[in-house]
Short mmCIF file of the C-alpha atoms (twelve columns), coordinates in Angstrom:
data_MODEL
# 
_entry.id   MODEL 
# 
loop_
_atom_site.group_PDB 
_atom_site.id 
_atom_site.type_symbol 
_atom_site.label_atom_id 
_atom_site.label_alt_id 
_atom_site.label_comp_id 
_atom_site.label_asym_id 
_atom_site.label_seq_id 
_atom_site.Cartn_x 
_atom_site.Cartn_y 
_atom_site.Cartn_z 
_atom_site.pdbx_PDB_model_num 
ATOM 1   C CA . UNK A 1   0.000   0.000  0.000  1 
ATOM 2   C CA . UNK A 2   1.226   3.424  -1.172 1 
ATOM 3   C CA . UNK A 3   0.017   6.456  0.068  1 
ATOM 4   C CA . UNK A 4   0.203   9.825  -1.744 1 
ATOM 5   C CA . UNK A 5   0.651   13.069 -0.196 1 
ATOM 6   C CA . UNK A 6   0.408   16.046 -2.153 1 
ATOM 7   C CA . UNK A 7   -0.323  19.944 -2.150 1 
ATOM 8   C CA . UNK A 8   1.987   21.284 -0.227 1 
ATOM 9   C CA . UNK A 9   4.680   24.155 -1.070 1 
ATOM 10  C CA . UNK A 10  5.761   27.393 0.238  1 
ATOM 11  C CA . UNK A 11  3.651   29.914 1.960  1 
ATOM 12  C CA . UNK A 12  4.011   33.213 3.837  1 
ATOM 13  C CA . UNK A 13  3.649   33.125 7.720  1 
ATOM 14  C CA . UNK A 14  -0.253  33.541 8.345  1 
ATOM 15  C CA . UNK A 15  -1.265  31.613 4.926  1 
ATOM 16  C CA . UNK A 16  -3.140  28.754 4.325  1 
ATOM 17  C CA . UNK A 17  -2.741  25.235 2.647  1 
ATOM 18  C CA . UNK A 18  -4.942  22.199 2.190  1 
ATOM 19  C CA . UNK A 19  -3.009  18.683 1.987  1 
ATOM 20  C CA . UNK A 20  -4.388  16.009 0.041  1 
ATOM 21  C CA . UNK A 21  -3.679  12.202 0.971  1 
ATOM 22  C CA . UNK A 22  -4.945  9.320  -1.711 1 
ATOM 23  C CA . UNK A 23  -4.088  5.988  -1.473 1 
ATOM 24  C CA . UNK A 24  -4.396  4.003  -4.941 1 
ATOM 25  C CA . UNK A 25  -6.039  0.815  -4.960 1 
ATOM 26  C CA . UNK A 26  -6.549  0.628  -1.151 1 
ATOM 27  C CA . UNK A 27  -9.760  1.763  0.465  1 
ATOM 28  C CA . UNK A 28  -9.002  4.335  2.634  1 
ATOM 29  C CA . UNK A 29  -12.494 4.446  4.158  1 
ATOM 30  C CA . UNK A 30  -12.416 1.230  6.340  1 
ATOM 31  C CA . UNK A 31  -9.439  3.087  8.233  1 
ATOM 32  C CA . UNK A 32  -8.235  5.628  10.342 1 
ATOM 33  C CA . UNK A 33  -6.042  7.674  8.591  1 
ATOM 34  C CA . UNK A 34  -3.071  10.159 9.883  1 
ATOM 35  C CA . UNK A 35  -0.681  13.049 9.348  1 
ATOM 36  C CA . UNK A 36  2.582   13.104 10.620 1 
ATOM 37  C CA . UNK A 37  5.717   15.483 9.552  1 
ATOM 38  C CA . UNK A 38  9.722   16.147 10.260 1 
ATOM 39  C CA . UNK A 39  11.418  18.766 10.219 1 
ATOM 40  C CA . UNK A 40  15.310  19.024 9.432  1 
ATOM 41  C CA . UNK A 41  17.242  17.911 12.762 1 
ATOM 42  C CA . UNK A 42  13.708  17.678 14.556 1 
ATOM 43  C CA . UNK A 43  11.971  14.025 15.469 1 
ATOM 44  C CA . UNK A 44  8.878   12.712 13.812 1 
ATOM 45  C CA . UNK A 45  5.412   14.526 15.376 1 
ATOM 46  C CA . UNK A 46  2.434   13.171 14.835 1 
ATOM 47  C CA . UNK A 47  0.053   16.277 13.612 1 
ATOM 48  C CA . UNK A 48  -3.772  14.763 13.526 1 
ATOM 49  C CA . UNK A 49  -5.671  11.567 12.721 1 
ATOM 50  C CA . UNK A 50  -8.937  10.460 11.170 1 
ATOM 51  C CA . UNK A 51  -11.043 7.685  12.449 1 
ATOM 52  C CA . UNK A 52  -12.844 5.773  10.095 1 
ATOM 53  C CA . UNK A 53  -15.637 4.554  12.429 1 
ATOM 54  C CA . UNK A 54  -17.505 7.756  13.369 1 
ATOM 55  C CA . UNK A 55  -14.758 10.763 11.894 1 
ATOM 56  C CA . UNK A 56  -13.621 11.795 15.061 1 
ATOM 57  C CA . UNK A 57  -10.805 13.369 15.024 1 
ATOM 58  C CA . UNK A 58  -7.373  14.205 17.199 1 
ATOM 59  C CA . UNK A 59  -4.506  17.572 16.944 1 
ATOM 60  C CA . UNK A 60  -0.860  17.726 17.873 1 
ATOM 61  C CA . UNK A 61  -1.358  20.633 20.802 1 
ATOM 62  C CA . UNK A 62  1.010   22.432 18.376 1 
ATOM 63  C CA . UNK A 63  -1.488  22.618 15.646 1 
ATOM 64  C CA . UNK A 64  -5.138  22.454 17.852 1 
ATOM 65  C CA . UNK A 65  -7.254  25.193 16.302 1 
ATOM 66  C CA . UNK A 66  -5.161  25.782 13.272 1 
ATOM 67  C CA . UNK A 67  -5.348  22.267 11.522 1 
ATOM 68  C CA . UNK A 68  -8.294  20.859 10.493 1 
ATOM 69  C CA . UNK A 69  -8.552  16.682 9.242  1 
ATOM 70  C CA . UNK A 70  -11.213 15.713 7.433  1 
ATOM 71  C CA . UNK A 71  -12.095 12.810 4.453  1 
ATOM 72  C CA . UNK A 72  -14.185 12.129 1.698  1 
ATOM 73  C CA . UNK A 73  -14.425 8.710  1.346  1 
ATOM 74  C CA . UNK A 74  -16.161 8.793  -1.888 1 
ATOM 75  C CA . UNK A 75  -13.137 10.407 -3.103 1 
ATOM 76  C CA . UNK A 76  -10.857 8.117  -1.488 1 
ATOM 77  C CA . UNK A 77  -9.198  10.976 0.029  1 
ATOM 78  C CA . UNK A 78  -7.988  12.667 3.271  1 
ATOM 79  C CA . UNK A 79  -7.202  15.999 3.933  1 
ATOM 80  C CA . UNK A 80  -5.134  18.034 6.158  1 
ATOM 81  C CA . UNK A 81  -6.363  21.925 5.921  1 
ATOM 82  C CA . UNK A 82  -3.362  24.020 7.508  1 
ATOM 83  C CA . UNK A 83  -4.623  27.865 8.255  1 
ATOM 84  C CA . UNK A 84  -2.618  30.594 10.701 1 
ATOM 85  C CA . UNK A 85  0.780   28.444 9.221  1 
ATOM 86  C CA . UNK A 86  3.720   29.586 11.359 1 
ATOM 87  C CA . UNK A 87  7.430   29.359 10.388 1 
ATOM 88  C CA . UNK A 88  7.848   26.370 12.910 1 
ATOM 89  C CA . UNK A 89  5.754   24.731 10.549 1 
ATOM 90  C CA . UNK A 90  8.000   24.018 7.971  1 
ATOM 91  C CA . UNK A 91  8.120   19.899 7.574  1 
ATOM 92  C CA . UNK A 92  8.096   17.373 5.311  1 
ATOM 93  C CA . UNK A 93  4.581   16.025 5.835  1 
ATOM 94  C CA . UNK A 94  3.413   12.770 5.320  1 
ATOM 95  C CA . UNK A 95  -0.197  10.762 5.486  1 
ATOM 96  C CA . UNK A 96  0.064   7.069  7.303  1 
ATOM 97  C CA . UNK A 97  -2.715  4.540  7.735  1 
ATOM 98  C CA . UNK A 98  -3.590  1.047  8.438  1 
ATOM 99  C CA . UNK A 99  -5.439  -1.343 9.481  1 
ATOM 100 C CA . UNK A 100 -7.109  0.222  12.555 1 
ATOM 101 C CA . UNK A 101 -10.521 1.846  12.387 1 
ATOM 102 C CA . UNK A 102 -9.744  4.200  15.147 1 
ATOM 103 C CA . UNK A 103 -7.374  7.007  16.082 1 
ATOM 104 C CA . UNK A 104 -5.200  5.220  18.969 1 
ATOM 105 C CA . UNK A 105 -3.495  8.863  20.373 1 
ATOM 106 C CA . UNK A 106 -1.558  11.090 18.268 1 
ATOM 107 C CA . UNK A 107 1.387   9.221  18.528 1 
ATOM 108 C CA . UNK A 108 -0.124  6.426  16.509 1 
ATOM 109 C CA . UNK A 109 0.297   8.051  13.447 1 
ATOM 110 C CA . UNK A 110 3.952   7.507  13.914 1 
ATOM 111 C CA . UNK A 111 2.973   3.811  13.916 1 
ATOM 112 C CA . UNK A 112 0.926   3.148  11.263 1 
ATOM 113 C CA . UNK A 113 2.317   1.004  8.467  1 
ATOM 114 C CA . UNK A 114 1.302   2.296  5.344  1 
ATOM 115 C CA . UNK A 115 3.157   5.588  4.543  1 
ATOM 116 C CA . UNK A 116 4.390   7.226  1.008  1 
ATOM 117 C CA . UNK A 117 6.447   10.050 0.246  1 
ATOM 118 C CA . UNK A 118 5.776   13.205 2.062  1 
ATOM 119 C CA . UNK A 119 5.236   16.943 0.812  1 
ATOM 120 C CA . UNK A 120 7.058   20.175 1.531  1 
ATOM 121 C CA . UNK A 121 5.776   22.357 3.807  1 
ATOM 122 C CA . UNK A 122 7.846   25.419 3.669  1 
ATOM 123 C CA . UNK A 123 6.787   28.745 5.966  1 
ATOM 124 C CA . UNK A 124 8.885   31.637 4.721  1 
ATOM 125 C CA . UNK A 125 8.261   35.713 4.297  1 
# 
């Protein structure tokens, strides 16, 4: 399983951008579904995840009332909509799942098996 993270790029401080995560040939919609990014001499964080079973939904404290996950499952998507970005934002950032319905903490997201290549975040005036 492959996942594909997409949409990011560089924004002033204060801006916006919406990730994208799709996962080709895999049904997304059975599982919960995470963010996590890492920054250049920085661990892993785990940023927000996606349950499958009823969509609720869990934030780094970092991000809490700046990031907001959501999915279309028709779409086989998930999205990670990024407002108020700070330069301490800047990360690679990439979308995990697997085979768990529910969000287990936001440190699971660091767990999950299923992972592709990330997208640039970069947070620069």
């Amino acid at each position: 399983v492959q996942l594909q993270a997409s949409g990011g790029g560089l924004v002033q401080p204060g801006g916006s951008l919406r990730l994208s995560c799709t996962a080709p040939g895999f049904r997304l919609e059975y599982y919960a579904v995470g963010w996590f990014r890492q920054a250049p001499g920085k661990e892993r964080e785990g940023v927000s995840c996606i349950s499958s079973s009823d969509g609720s939904t869990v934030y780094a404290d970092s991000v809490k009332g700046r990031f907001t996950i959501s999915r279309e499952d028709y779409k086989n998507t998930v999205y990670l909509r990024m407002d108020s970005l700070k330069p301490e934002d800047t990360a690679v950032y990439f979308c995990a799942t697997d085979h768990v319905a529910e969000c287990r903490g936001i440190d699971s997201t660091l767990r999950m098996g299923y992972r592709g290549k990330g997208t640039q975040v970069t947070v620069s005036s």
